[in-house]
Amino acid sequence: LGTTLTISSNHWVMAWTGLEINTLAIIPFISKSHHPRAVEAATKYFLTQAAASALILFSSMTNAWATGQWDITQLNHPTSCLLLTTAIAMKLGLVPFHFWFPEVLQGSPLPTALLLSTLMKFPPITLLVMTSPSLNPALLTTMAIASAALGGWAGLNQTQTRKILAFSSISHMGWMSMIIIYSPKLTLLSFYLYIMMTTTVFLTLNKTKALKLSTMMITWTKTPMLNATLMLILLSLAGLPPMTGFLPKWLIIQELTKQEMTPTATIIAVLSLLSLFFYLRLAYYSTITLPPNSSNHMKQWHINKTPNTPTAIFASLSMLLLPLSPMICATV
């Protein structure tokens, strides 16, 4: 309801109401396990989102005061634009407002972490798309490059899969916010493909119950085929051809070059190598390594073999959409 309300509204107060409903609806999911870390994650999430929502309301009120407009697309006041960019950056977990995101994901169960990484980012991205003509390009580009850099850099030494996926999300959000002023449709295309690939990874990890790298090392004994698929999905998330994940990165770099932002495109392409390193490490752990003899985990030689149709569909789409890229580009 909250997501639908935000993405279908033209009035700032309705959009803000949708965001608030969203925040309040996800908190019981985060704190469901009653573990102290889950309660801490729920508290951090609530405080951050409440601050961001207050900033959105403040930004829209300032704009309405200056221009007499409550319409989302009529954001013309410079201070309001600055406040809104800050608020959406807090909602999305862009650098320098990213600190809450890895912690909240780490304290949440995997299905909730999936919701936080995908569906909960849809309303803020929509608001950013609707206000994109009036946003500050320099500020957004700086935040985007910083997010791509930090998302790759901070993920290097992580051992928890949820934290690795959180930094992966920060890096992807950097790519999306980089291009939003020049091509909002391309941002949405990147977001849809990111949702598809991330959903596949989370569903696979949820199936194998792999919460950290040492557990991933022994999941090959449970589900060899699923693990081989996971390796390919991770390479797709990293943006390697000929996987689906290459398409958004290719189009974004092409669009930046068209806008005569070749240095920016070069920097962000080089920074994606950092992310590539930890995706490759995850892929290596999931399929290639054997567990060491000193492993504390009990080997599980079988798993409940229930058919997992959503994972199969998402996995196929996450790997095989690149040949259809002309058609995808034509539809957007």
Short mmCIF file of C-alpha atoms in Angstrom, two decimals:
data_model
loop_
_atom_site.label_atom_id
_atom_site.label_comp_id
_atom_site.label_asym_id
_atom_site.label_seq_id
_atom_site.Cartn_x
_atom_site.Cartn_y
_atom_site.Cartn_z
CA LEU A 1 0.00 0.00 0.00
CA GLY A 2 2.78 2.43 0.97
CA THR A 3 4.75 1.78 -2.23
CA THR A 4 1.65 2.10 -4.42
CA LEU A 5 0.61 5.32 -2.67
CA THR A 6 4.04 6.93 -3.18
CA ILE A 7 4.57 5.94 -6.81
CA SER A 8 1.04 6.96 -7.86
CA SER A 9 0.82 10.30 -6.06
CA ASN A 10 1.39 13.80 -7.43
CA HIS A 11 1.14 15.57 -4.08
CA TRP A 12 4.10 15.67 -1.69
CA VAL A 13 2.03 14.90 1.42
CA MET A 14 0.59 11.74 -0.17
CA ALA A 15 4.08 10.62 -1.21
CA TRP A 16 5.31 11.24 2.34
CA THR A 17 2.36 9.26 3.78
CA GLY A 18 3.24 6.31 1.53
CA LEU A 19 6.86 6.37 2.70
CA GLU A 20 5.74 6.43 6.35
CA ILE A 21 3.37 3.47 5.83
CA ASN A 22 6.25 1.59 4.20
CA THR A 23 8.62 2.27 7.10
CA LEU A 24 6.11 1.26 9.78
CA ALA A 25 5.12 -1.90 7.85
CA ILE A 26 8.67 -3.27 7.51
CA ILE A 27 9.73 -2.73 11.16
CA PRO A 28 7.86 -5.80 12.56
CA PHE A 29 9.54 -7.92 9.85
CA ILE A 30 13.00 -6.71 10.94
CA SER A 31 12.42 -7.21 14.68
CA LYS A 32 10.47 -10.48 14.30
CA SER A 33 13.18 -12.72 15.78
CA HIS A 34 13.39 -10.66 19.06
CA HIS A 35 17.16 -11.06 18.96
CA PRO A 36 18.97 -7.98 20.39
CA ARG A 37 20.67 -7.43 17.01
CA ALA A 38 17.27 -7.51 15.25
CA VAL A 39 15.81 -4.97 17.70
CA GLU A 40 18.90 -2.78 17.21
CA ALA A 41 18.50 -3.04 13.42
CA ALA A 42 14.80 -2.08 13.65
CA THR A 43 15.65 0.94 15.85
CA LYS A 44 18.40 2.12 13.48
CA TYR A 45 16.09 1.68 10.50
CA PHE A 46 13.25 3.59 12.15
CA LEU A 47 15.44 6.54 13.23
CA THR A 48 17.10 6.90 9.81
CA GLN A 49 13.86 6.64 7.85
CA ALA A 50 12.05 9.02 10.21
CA ALA A 51 14.83 11.61 9.75
CA ALA A 52 14.70 11.17 5.95
CA SER A 53 10.88 11.48 5.91
CA ALA A 54 11.06 14.64 8.03
CA LEU A 55 13.58 16.09 5.55
CA ILE A 56 11.28 15.24 2.61
CA LEU A 57 8.38 17.01 4.35
CA PHE A 58 10.60 20.01 5.18
CA SER A 59 11.85 20.16 1.58
CA SER A 60 8.33 20.05 0.10
CA MET A 61 7.06 22.67 2.58
CA THR A 62 9.96 25.01 1.73
CA ASN A 63 9.19 24.56 -1.98
CA ALA A 64 5.45 25.16 -1.42
CA TRP A 65 6.22 28.26 0.63
CA ALA A 66 8.47 29.68 -2.13
CA THR A 67 6.47 28.65 -5.22
CA GLY A 68 2.93 27.86 -4.00
CA GLN A 69 3.18 24.38 -5.57
CA TRP A 70 2.67 21.00 -3.85
CA ASP A 71 3.13 19.08 -7.11
CA ILE A 72 6.08 16.63 -7.00
CA THR A 73 7.29 17.51 -10.50
CA GLN A 74 7.33 21.28 -9.73
CA LEU A 75 10.32 21.23 -7.37
CA ASN A 76 12.01 24.50 -8.37
CA HIS A 77 13.45 25.94 -5.17
CA PRO A 78 17.26 25.27 -4.95
CA THR A 79 17.27 24.65 -1.16
CA SER A 80 14.35 22.22 -1.51
CA CYS A 81 16.23 20.32 -4.23
CA LEU A 82 19.28 20.04 -1.98
CA LEU A 83 17.20 18.84 1.00
CA LEU A 84 15.31 16.34 -1.14
CA THR A 85 18.53 14.88 -2.62
CA THR A 86 19.87 14.45 0.93
CA ALA A 87 16.64 12.81 2.13
CA ILE A 88 16.46 10.36 -0.81
CA ALA A 89 20.16 9.56 -0.36
CA MET A 90 19.36 8.64 3.26
CA LYS A 91 16.44 6.47 2.13
CA LEU A 92 18.52 4.68 -0.52
CA GLY A 93 21.69 4.35 1.56
CA LEU A 94 23.89 6.46 -0.73
CA VAL A 95 27.27 7.64 0.59
CA PRO A 96 27.65 9.53 2.97
CA PHE A 97 24.30 8.37 4.45
CA HIS A 98 25.01 4.66 4.05
CA PHE A 99 26.06 3.65 7.57
CA TRP A 100 22.67 2.30 8.63
CA PHE A 101 22.18 -0.02 5.65
CA PRO A 102 24.77 -2.82 6.21
CA GLU A 103 23.92 -2.90 9.94
CA VAL A 104 20.17 -3.16 9.34
CA LEU A 105 20.61 -5.88 6.71
CA GLN A 106 22.91 -7.83 9.03
CA GLY A 107 20.30 -7.75 11.80
CA SER A 108 17.42 -8.86 9.55
CA PRO A 109 16.43 -12.35 8.34
CA LEU A 110 17.23 -13.05 4.67
CA PRO A 111 13.66 -12.56 3.30
CA THR A 112 13.41 -9.19 5.10
CA ALA A 113 16.90 -8.23 3.85
CA LEU A 114 15.62 -9.00 0.33
CA LEU A 115 12.64 -6.65 0.85
CA LEU A 116 14.91 -3.91 2.22
CA SER A 117 17.31 -4.22 -0.73
CA THR A 118 14.66 -4.23 -3.46
CA LEU A 119 11.04 -3.23 -2.81
CA MET A 120 11.78 -0.62 -0.11
CA LYS A 121 14.05 1.27 -2.53
CA PHE A 122 11.36 1.57 -5.19
CA PRO A 123 9.43 4.60 -3.75
CA PRO A 124 12.58 6.75 -3.18
CA ILE A 125 13.88 5.91 -6.69
CA THR A 126 10.46 6.91 -8.11
CA LEU A 127 10.58 10.27 -6.30
CA LEU A 128 14.11 10.82 -7.62
CA VAL A 129 12.96 10.04 -11.19
CA MET A 130 9.97 12.41 -10.91
CA THR A 131 12.11 15.29 -9.65
CA SER A 132 15.19 14.50 -11.81
CA PRO A 133 15.02 17.63 -14.06
CA SER A 134 15.51 19.96 -11.08
CA LEU A 135 18.22 18.05 -9.18
CA ASN A 136 21.82 19.22 -8.76
CA PRO A 137 24.06 17.25 -11.19
CA ALA A 138 27.36 17.94 -9.37
CA LEU A 139 26.01 16.75 -6.00
CA LEU A 140 24.44 13.60 -7.45
CA THR A 141 27.56 12.69 -9.46
CA THR A 142 29.79 13.17 -6.39
CA MET A 143 27.50 10.96 -4.27
CA ALA A 144 27.31 8.36 -7.06
CA ILE A 145 31.10 8.06 -7.47
CA ALA A 146 31.55 7.94 -3.69
CA SER A 147 28.89 5.19 -3.42
CA ALA A 148 30.47 3.12 -6.20
CA ALA A 149 33.88 3.50 -4.52
CA LEU A 150 32.78 2.77 -0.97
CA GLY A 151 30.41 -0.03 -2.00
CA GLY A 152 33.34 -1.82 -3.60
CA TRP A 153 35.99 -0.89 -1.05
CA ALA A 154 34.07 -1.70 2.15
CA GLY A 155 32.78 -5.02 0.77
CA LEU A 156 36.30 -6.39 0.29
CA ASN A 157 36.96 -7.62 3.82
CA GLN A 158 33.41 -8.71 4.77
CA THR A 159 32.68 -12.32 5.72
CA GLN A 160 28.91 -12.00 6.21
CA THR A 161 26.88 -12.54 3.02
CA ARG A 162 24.19 -10.02 4.00
CA LYS A 163 26.77 -7.27 4.56
CA ILE A 164 28.44 -8.09 1.25
CA LEU A 165 25.06 -7.76 -0.49
CA ALA A 166 24.42 -4.48 1.36
CA PHE A 167 27.67 -2.98 0.02
CA SER A 168 26.79 -4.40 -3.40
CA SER A 169 23.47 -2.54 -3.19
CA ILE A 170 25.22 0.74 -2.24
CA SER A 171 27.50 0.36 -5.27
CA HIS A 172 24.56 -0.32 -7.63
CA MET A 173 22.61 2.66 -6.24
CA GLY A 174 25.67 4.78 -7.10
CA TRP A 175 25.47 3.63 -10.74
CA MET A 176 21.75 4.42 -10.87
CA SER A 177 21.93 7.88 -9.32
CA MET A 178 24.83 8.76 -11.64
CA ILE A 179 22.63 8.63 -14.74
CA ILE A 180 19.25 9.72 -13.33
CA ILE A 181 19.47 13.35 -14.50
CA TYR A 182 20.46 12.44 -18.07
CA SER A 183 18.31 9.33 -18.60
CA PRO A 184 15.69 8.51 -15.91
CA LYS A 185 14.40 5.56 -17.96
CA LEU A 186 17.86 4.00 -17.92
CA THR A 187 17.91 4.34 -14.12
CA LEU A 188 14.62 2.46 -13.92
CA LEU A 189 15.87 -0.25 -16.30
CA SER A 190 19.01 -0.67 -14.15
CA PHE A 191 16.85 -0.84 -11.04
CA TYR A 192 14.55 -3.54 -12.45
CA LEU A 193 17.52 -5.68 -13.52
CA TYR A 194 19.21 -5.09 -10.14
CA ILE A 195 16.01 -6.25 -8.35
CA MET A 196 15.91 -9.39 -10.49
CA MET A 197 19.54 -10.38 -9.84
CA THR A 198 19.50 -9.51 -6.13
CA THR A 199 16.25 -11.45 -5.61
CA THR A 200 17.86 -14.53 -7.17
CA VAL A 201 20.92 -14.27 -4.90
CA PHE A 202 18.79 -13.82 -1.75
CA LEU A 203 16.45 -16.70 -2.67
CA THR A 204 19.45 -18.97 -3.27
CA LEU A 205 21.13 -17.99 0.01
CA ASN A 206 17.82 -18.46 1.84
CA LYS A 207 17.48 -21.95 0.35
CA THR A 208 21.01 -23.01 1.40
CA LYS A 209 20.85 -21.01 4.71
CA ALA A 210 24.27 -19.49 3.95
CA LEU A 211 24.71 -16.46 6.21
CA LYS A 212 28.51 -16.28 6.09
CA LEU A 213 31.32 -17.33 3.80
CA SER A 214 32.40 -20.31 5.92
CA THR A 215 28.87 -21.75 5.58
CA MET A 216 28.89 -21.11 1.84
CA MET A 217 32.00 -23.25 1.51
CA ILE A 218 30.08 -26.39 2.45
CA THR A 219 26.81 -25.72 0.63
CA TRP A 220 28.15 -27.41 -2.52
CA THR A 221 27.44 -30.73 -0.80
CA LYS A 222 23.75 -29.82 -0.41
CA THR A 223 22.82 -28.28 -3.75
CA PRO A 224 25.56 -28.45 -6.40
CA MET A 225 23.37 -27.17 -9.26
CA LEU A 226 22.01 -24.26 -7.22
CA ASN A 227 25.56 -23.28 -6.26
CA ALA A 228 26.76 -23.37 -9.86
CA THR A 229 23.81 -21.12 -10.74
CA LEU A 230 24.68 -18.80 -7.84
CA MET A 231 28.20 -18.38 -9.23
CA LEU A 232 26.80 -17.26 -12.60
CA ILE A 233 24.28 -14.88 -10.95
CA LEU A 234 27.10 -13.28 -8.93
CA LEU A 235 29.11 -12.77 -12.12
CA SER A 236 25.98 -11.20 -13.62
CA LEU A 237 25.67 -8.84 -10.61
CA ALA A 238 29.32 -7.91 -11.14
CA GLY A 239 28.41 -6.83 -14.68
CA LEU A 240 30.45 -9.32 -16.70
CA PRO A 241 29.39 -10.07 -20.29
CA PRO A 242 27.58 -12.12 -21.59
CA MET A 243 25.31 -11.96 -18.51
CA THR A 244 22.26 -9.72 -18.03
CA GLY A 245 24.13 -7.50 -15.51
CA PHE A 246 26.43 -6.22 -18.27
CA LEU A 247 23.51 -4.46 -20.02
CA PRO A 248 22.83 -1.61 -17.51
CA LYS A 249 26.55 -0.88 -17.00
CA TRP A 250 27.17 -0.82 -20.73
CA LEU A 251 24.24 1.53 -21.37
CA ILE A 252 25.16 3.83 -18.46
CA ILE A 253 28.78 4.17 -19.64
CA GLN A 254 27.51 4.80 -23.19
CA GLU A 255 25.09 7.50 -21.97
CA LEU A 256 27.79 9.20 -19.85
CA THR A 257 30.09 9.26 -22.89
CA LYS A 258 27.28 10.85 -24.97
CA GLN A 259 26.95 13.55 -22.29
CA GLU A 260 30.71 14.23 -22.64
CA MET A 261 31.40 12.85 -19.16
CA THR A 262 34.12 10.44 -20.28
CA PRO A 263 36.33 10.95 -17.15
CA THR A 264 33.32 10.15 -14.91
CA ALA A 265 32.53 7.05 -16.98
CA THR A 266 36.17 5.91 -16.74
CA ILE A 267 36.27 6.43 -12.95
CA ILE A 268 33.04 4.53 -12.29
CA ALA A 269 34.08 1.70 -14.65
CA VAL A 270 37.40 1.31 -12.81
CA LEU A 271 35.62 1.41 -9.43
CA SER A 272 33.40 -1.49 -10.53
CA LEU A 273 36.55 -3.66 -10.44
CA LEU A 274 36.46 -3.41 -6.62
CA SER A 275 32.95 -4.88 -6.58
CA LEU A 276 34.04 -7.49 -9.10
CA PHE A 277 36.68 -8.69 -6.64
CA PHE A 278 34.25 -9.53 -3.85
CA TYR A 279 31.68 -11.03 -6.24
CA LEU A 280 34.44 -13.28 -7.56
CA ARG A 281 35.37 -14.16 -4.00
CA LEU A 282 31.76 -15.10 -3.24
CA ALA A 283 31.58 -17.14 -6.46
CA TYR A 284 34.87 -18.84 -5.55
CA TYR A 285 33.60 -19.72 -2.07
CA SER A 286 30.28 -20.98 -3.40
CA THR A 287 31.60 -23.41 -6.01
CA ILE A 288 35.33 -23.93 -6.24
CA THR A 289 36.72 -24.40 -2.72
CA LEU A 290 36.52 -27.53 -0.63
CA PRO A 291 35.92 -27.00 3.10
CA PRO A 292 39.07 -27.15 5.25
CA ASN A 293 39.47 -30.11 7.60
CA SER A 294 39.11 -27.84 10.63
CA SER A 295 35.58 -26.75 9.63
CA ASN A 296 33.25 -26.48 12.63
CA HIS A 297 30.14 -26.97 10.50
CA MET A 298 28.45 -30.31 10.18
CA LYS A 299 28.34 -31.52 6.59
CA GLN A 300 24.80 -31.85 5.31
CA TRP A 301 24.59 -34.22 2.39
CA HIS A 302 20.97 -33.62 1.54
CA ILE A 303 18.45 -30.81 1.60
CA ASN A 304 14.69 -30.72 1.27
CA LYS A 305 14.36 -30.96 -2.52
CA THR A 306 11.17 -28.95 -2.94
CA PRO A 307 10.80 -27.48 -6.44
CA ASN A 308 11.80 -23.82 -6.39
CA THR A 309 10.17 -22.29 -9.46
CA PRO A 310 10.67 -18.53 -8.63
CA THR A 311 14.42 -19.05 -8.16
CA ALA A 312 14.64 -20.93 -11.46
CA ILE A 313 12.74 -18.19 -13.36
CA PHE A 314 14.71 -15.32 -11.80
CA ALA A 315 18.02 -17.15 -12.34
CA SER A 316 17.28 -17.72 -16.02
CA LEU A 317 16.34 -14.05 -16.50
CA SER A 318 19.40 -12.86 -14.53
CA MET A 319 21.74 -14.74 -16.86
CA LEU A 320 20.18 -14.79 -20.31
CA LEU A 321 18.65 -11.39 -21.08
CA LEU A 322 21.67 -9.78 -22.77
CA PRO A 323 20.83 -11.04 -26.32
CA LEU A 324 17.41 -9.38 -25.94
CA SER A 325 18.95 -5.99 -25.12
CA PRO A 326 17.78 -4.26 -28.38
CA MET A 327 14.20 -5.20 -27.54
CA ILE A 328 14.60 -4.14 -23.88
CA CYS A 329 16.08 -0.78 -24.94
CA ALA A 330 13.21 -0.27 -27.40
CA THR A 331 10.59 -0.92 -24.70
CA VAL A 332 12.13 1.60 -22.29
#
